[in-house]
XYZ file of C-alpha atoms in Angstrom:
306
model
C 0.000 0.000 0.000
C 2.870 2.371 -0.787
C 0.671 4.344 -3.259
C -1.976 4.743 -0.541
C 0.639 6.053 1.885
C 1.889 8.472 -0.760
C -1.688 9.535 -1.505
C -2.336 10.380 2.137
C 0.870 12.383 2.475
C 0.323 14.213 -0.814
C -3.285 15.037 0.069
C -2.195 16.590 3.367
C 0.457 18.648 1.569
C -2.107 19.710 -1.022
C -4.478 20.855 1.710
C -1.788 22.970 3.369
C -0.793 24.541 0.054
C -4.165 25.331 -1.534
C -6.789 24.703 1.161
C -10.402 24.354 0.030
C -11.197 26.116 -3.269
C -14.157 28.464 -2.828
C -16.179 27.293 -5.780
C -19.754 26.023 -6.173
C -18.256 23.186 -8.232
C -16.463 21.635 -5.255
C -17.772 18.043 -4.909
C -19.008 18.648 -1.357
C -20.723 21.901 -2.390
C -22.491 20.098 -5.239
C -23.498 17.323 -2.875
C -24.795 19.843 -0.343
C -27.063 21.381 -2.952
C -28.395 17.933 -3.839
C -29.166 17.162 -0.185
C -30.729 20.613 0.195
C -33.014 19.778 -2.714
C -34.470 16.616 -1.167
C -33.844 17.410 2.505
C -36.919 19.572 3.060
C -39.424 18.023 5.481
C -42.281 19.913 3.827
C -41.893 17.698 0.750
C -43.101 14.594 2.608
C -46.032 13.640 4.811
C -44.925 13.273 8.439
C -45.716 9.554 8.367
C -43.277 8.987 5.494
C -40.404 11.227 6.572
C -38.417 8.562 8.422
C -38.652 6.130 5.492
C -37.833 8.863 2.977
C -34.878 9.976 5.074
C -33.443 6.459 5.186
C -33.899 5.703 1.483
C -32.624 9.078 0.267
C -29.706 8.918 2.699
C -28.588 5.615 1.138
C -29.092 6.905 -2.409
C -27.077 10.044 -1.618
C -24.139 8.132 -0.141
C -23.978 5.882 -3.203
C -24.203 8.777 -5.658
C -21.430 10.733 -3.956
C -19.090 7.772 -3.498
C -19.686 6.237 -6.928
C -17.306 8.496 -8.935
C -14.554 7.871 -6.379
C -15.114 4.123 -6.685
C -15.035 4.290 -10.487
C -11.695 6.113 -10.488
C -10.307 3.814 -7.815
C -11.450 0.675 -9.617
C -10.903 1.427 -13.303
C -8.398 4.258 -13.733
C -4.933 3.261 -15.045
C -2.355 3.058 -12.290
C -0.455 6.199 -13.285
C -3.632 8.269 -13.635
C -4.867 6.962 -10.286
C -1.591 7.955 -8.656
C -2.042 11.518 -9.982
C -5.740 11.872 -9.185
C -5.825 10.176 -5.777
C -4.388 13.065 -3.702
C -6.913 15.485 -5.218
C -9.817 13.118 -4.625
C -8.779 12.391 -1.041
C -8.267 16.115 -0.409
C -11.904 16.694 -1.442
C -13.052 14.567 1.512
C -11.389 16.477 4.366
C -10.881 20.062 5.491
C -7.860 20.903 7.639
C -6.546 24.290 6.603
C -10.066 25.688 6.184
C -10.744 25.091 9.906
C -7.917 27.465 10.709
C -9.130 29.956 8.112
C -12.634 30.043 9.595
C -11.284 30.560 13.111
C -8.947 33.221 11.751
C -11.892 35.029 10.164
C -13.613 35.185 13.566
C -10.461 36.501 15.233
C -9.969 39.087 12.489
C -13.539 40.307 12.875
C -13.159 40.661 16.643
C -9.777 42.345 16.237
C -11.462 44.976 14.082
C -13.688 45.808 17.039
C -16.913 44.597 15.437
C -18.898 42.142 17.557
C -21.523 41.933 14.823
C -18.940 40.828 12.272
C -17.572 38.329 14.772
C -21.069 36.967 15.366
C -21.652 36.700 11.626
C -18.348 34.862 11.114
C -19.098 32.489 14.008
C -22.559 31.874 12.587
C -20.877 30.379 9.519
C -19.443 27.633 11.738
C -22.170 26.731 14.240
C -25.932 26.258 14.275
C -26.551 28.192 17.511
C -27.984 31.712 17.506
C -24.945 34.001 17.598
C -26.774 37.342 17.675
C -26.333 37.969 21.413
C -22.986 36.275 22.042
C -20.169 38.058 23.868
C -16.657 38.160 22.407
C -15.572 35.158 24.507
C -18.705 33.226 23.516
C -18.033 34.022 19.865
C -14.513 32.651 20.191
C -15.865 29.625 22.026
C -18.267 28.858 19.177
C -15.432 29.137 16.647
C -12.864 27.076 18.515
C -15.436 24.466 19.566
C -16.121 23.972 15.870
C -12.389 23.612 15.221
C -12.052 21.072 18.061
C -15.049 18.966 17.058
C -14.104 19.065 13.379
C -10.624 17.824 14.194
C -12.384 14.466 14.341
C -15.333 15.014 11.991
C -13.557 16.769 9.136
C -9.927 15.645 9.379
C -9.197 12.474 11.356
C -12.354 10.571 10.382
C -12.015 10.727 6.565
C -8.292 9.978 6.793
C -8.996 7.099 9.187
C -11.563 5.479 6.911
C -9.257 5.975 3.925
C -6.431 4.209 5.754
C -8.687 1.376 6.948
C -10.065 0.548 3.492
C -7.051 1.424 1.323
C -5.556 -2.095 1.674
C -8.720 -3.405 -0.005
C -8.580 -0.889 -2.841
C -11.484 1.113 -1.431
C -9.779 3.911 0.500
C -11.065 6.792 -1.629
C -14.533 5.255 -1.776
C -14.676 4.907 2.007
C -13.445 8.465 2.585
C -16.043 9.779 0.141
C -18.835 7.741 1.720
C -17.852 9.113 5.119
C -17.836 12.685 3.770
C -21.367 12.187 2.462
C -22.528 10.765 5.805
C -21.040 13.659 7.758
C -22.370 16.297 5.367
C -25.922 14.961 5.642
C -25.711 14.953 9.428
C -24.573 18.579 9.372
C -27.563 19.504 7.223
C -30.309 17.259 8.597
C -29.257 15.861 11.989
C -31.226 18.209 14.229
C -34.053 17.865 16.733
C -36.268 20.463 15.054
C -38.665 19.890 12.150
C -35.891 17.869 10.432
C -35.794 15.230 13.182
C -37.774 12.549 11.326
C -36.190 13.140 7.934
C -32.693 13.363 9.398
C -32.832 10.470 11.870
C -30.820 8.127 9.633
C -28.248 10.811 8.835
C -27.744 11.538 12.538
C -27.446 7.911 13.634
C -25.130 6.993 10.757
C -22.816 9.887 11.588
C -22.718 8.807 15.243
C -21.593 5.345 14.150
C -19.105 6.584 11.542
C -17.444 8.897 14.066
C -17.436 6.506 17.014
C -13.859 5.298 16.470
C -12.346 8.456 14.896
C -13.519 10.692 17.756
C -11.911 8.433 20.347
C -8.760 8.103 18.270
C -8.640 11.900 18.054
C -8.873 12.087 21.829
C -6.183 9.438 22.371
C -3.779 11.015 19.880
C -4.521 14.314 21.608
C -3.411 12.805 24.902
C -0.184 11.682 23.238
C 0.370 15.162 21.829
C -0.237 16.898 25.151
C 1.926 14.305 26.889
C 4.788 15.423 24.647
C 3.947 19.019 25.577
C 3.910 18.283 29.319
C 0.125 18.756 29.575
C -1.018 15.132 29.791
C -2.584 15.342 33.267
C -4.910 18.322 32.623
C -5.907 16.890 29.234
C -6.631 13.472 30.796
C -8.543 14.984 33.713
C -10.715 17.073 31.417
C -11.404 14.056 29.196
C -12.604 12.048 32.195
C -14.714 14.828 33.679
C -16.110 16.719 30.696
C -16.377 14.486 27.628
C -20.021 13.634 28.346
C -21.105 17.231 28.926
C -21.501 17.937 25.240
C -24.665 16.342 23.800
C -23.930 13.397 21.547
C -21.621 10.408 21.665
C -18.521 11.751 19.984
C -17.866 15.491 19.980
C -16.917 15.649 23.645
C -13.781 13.547 23.119
C -11.678 15.934 21.008
C -13.262 18.993 22.627
C -12.449 17.962 26.189
C -8.886 16.880 25.394
C -8.154 20.133 23.554
C -9.777 22.251 26.263
C -7.880 20.518 29.058
C -4.593 20.384 27.190
C -4.629 24.055 26.241
C -6.231 25.241 29.494
C -9.205 27.011 27.907
C -12.937 26.636 28.485
C -15.534 25.954 25.814
C -18.969 27.192 26.829
C -22.376 27.055 25.189
C -24.782 29.202 27.136
C -27.180 27.104 29.214
C -25.879 23.803 27.793
C -22.292 22.997 28.861
C -18.930 24.219 30.027
C -15.920 22.120 29.044
C -12.407 22.799 30.258
C -10.672 24.391 33.250
C -10.677 27.981 32.009
C -7.111 28.657 33.108
C -6.832 31.209 30.313
C -9.162 32.978 27.942
C -9.816 31.830 24.414
C -8.239 35.047 23.179
C -5.000 33.905 24.813
C -5.421 30.197 24.057
C -6.720 30.272 20.485
C -3.281 29.934 18.915
C -2.576 26.928 21.161
C -5.770 25.254 19.949
C -4.797 25.751 16.307
C -1.289 24.468 16.993
C -2.661 21.447 18.832
C -4.983 20.560 15.951
C -1.992 20.698 13.611
C 0.092 18.531 15.904
C -2.615 15.919 16.452
C -3.348 15.729 12.731
C 0.321 15.237 11.901
C 0.850 12.574 14.576
C -2.187 10.615 13.409
C -1.138 10.962 9.778
C 2.385 9.724 10.491
C 0.985 6.648 12.231
C -1.443 6.036 9.344
C 1.291 6.390 6.705
C 3.600 4.041 8.609
C 0.793 1.509 8.958
C 0.104 1.641 5.220
C 3.807 1.174 4.428
C 4.021 -1.782 6.807
C 0.920 -3.357 5.283
C 2.547 -3.059 1.849
């Protein structure tokens, strides 16, 4: 699996160099518009929404993953070697997490809370209109912490797991589709029935990656001399965030960097030893470090398998 190892390394380098192109033709953007077309509860009677959500979820995953499978299965070896890094890059977002957090910081640095709220609203589903500066930063960096698993580790993990079987790109694409549909439909509002399958599938798909993210985070903070606070926060706070998975990377990052993530009236995660204004750069650096450590392990594993 030397080509798979090279693909993973090249895709990471590609992400750092070019990031995510801001174009409506990006595969995930196209997929999002497709899900937005069918993912409207008003299109279906309430009694049929759960069935429709399950069937259309499956159809959507297949449609998104199918081109990746075709390239992976039928492209000549040299063409596959060239295309694979670009296709894998389309399934994860690393640099863009930093760019979104940077946009929030830039807006707050300009002195405009409204701009900061607007920038944070691009990252989270909560109402940002009344958030303080610290709450705005919390929303942004919580998104970075949770998406360390959802948008970086998870697609790379599923690629590495299935690459030995010639299905790494297909698995990464299928995961990206699952996660995208959860982000659009997995809510407890009027989308609850239609999005039930999307939400449950995302919980399952992220079960291992979220815990791997937390464990690699402990390794990273151990190297930084912050293992004990990261471990303590993981034990005490990982269940405070609703859901099965998001609390793992969030609690490790909060404890390791000494910050506190807070969603008004819902949870507080982390010791709050320093403000997010002071700790934001540490969070970004930690996400980079954890991603690189995981990627090194994955590349070594793929080389050893070969």
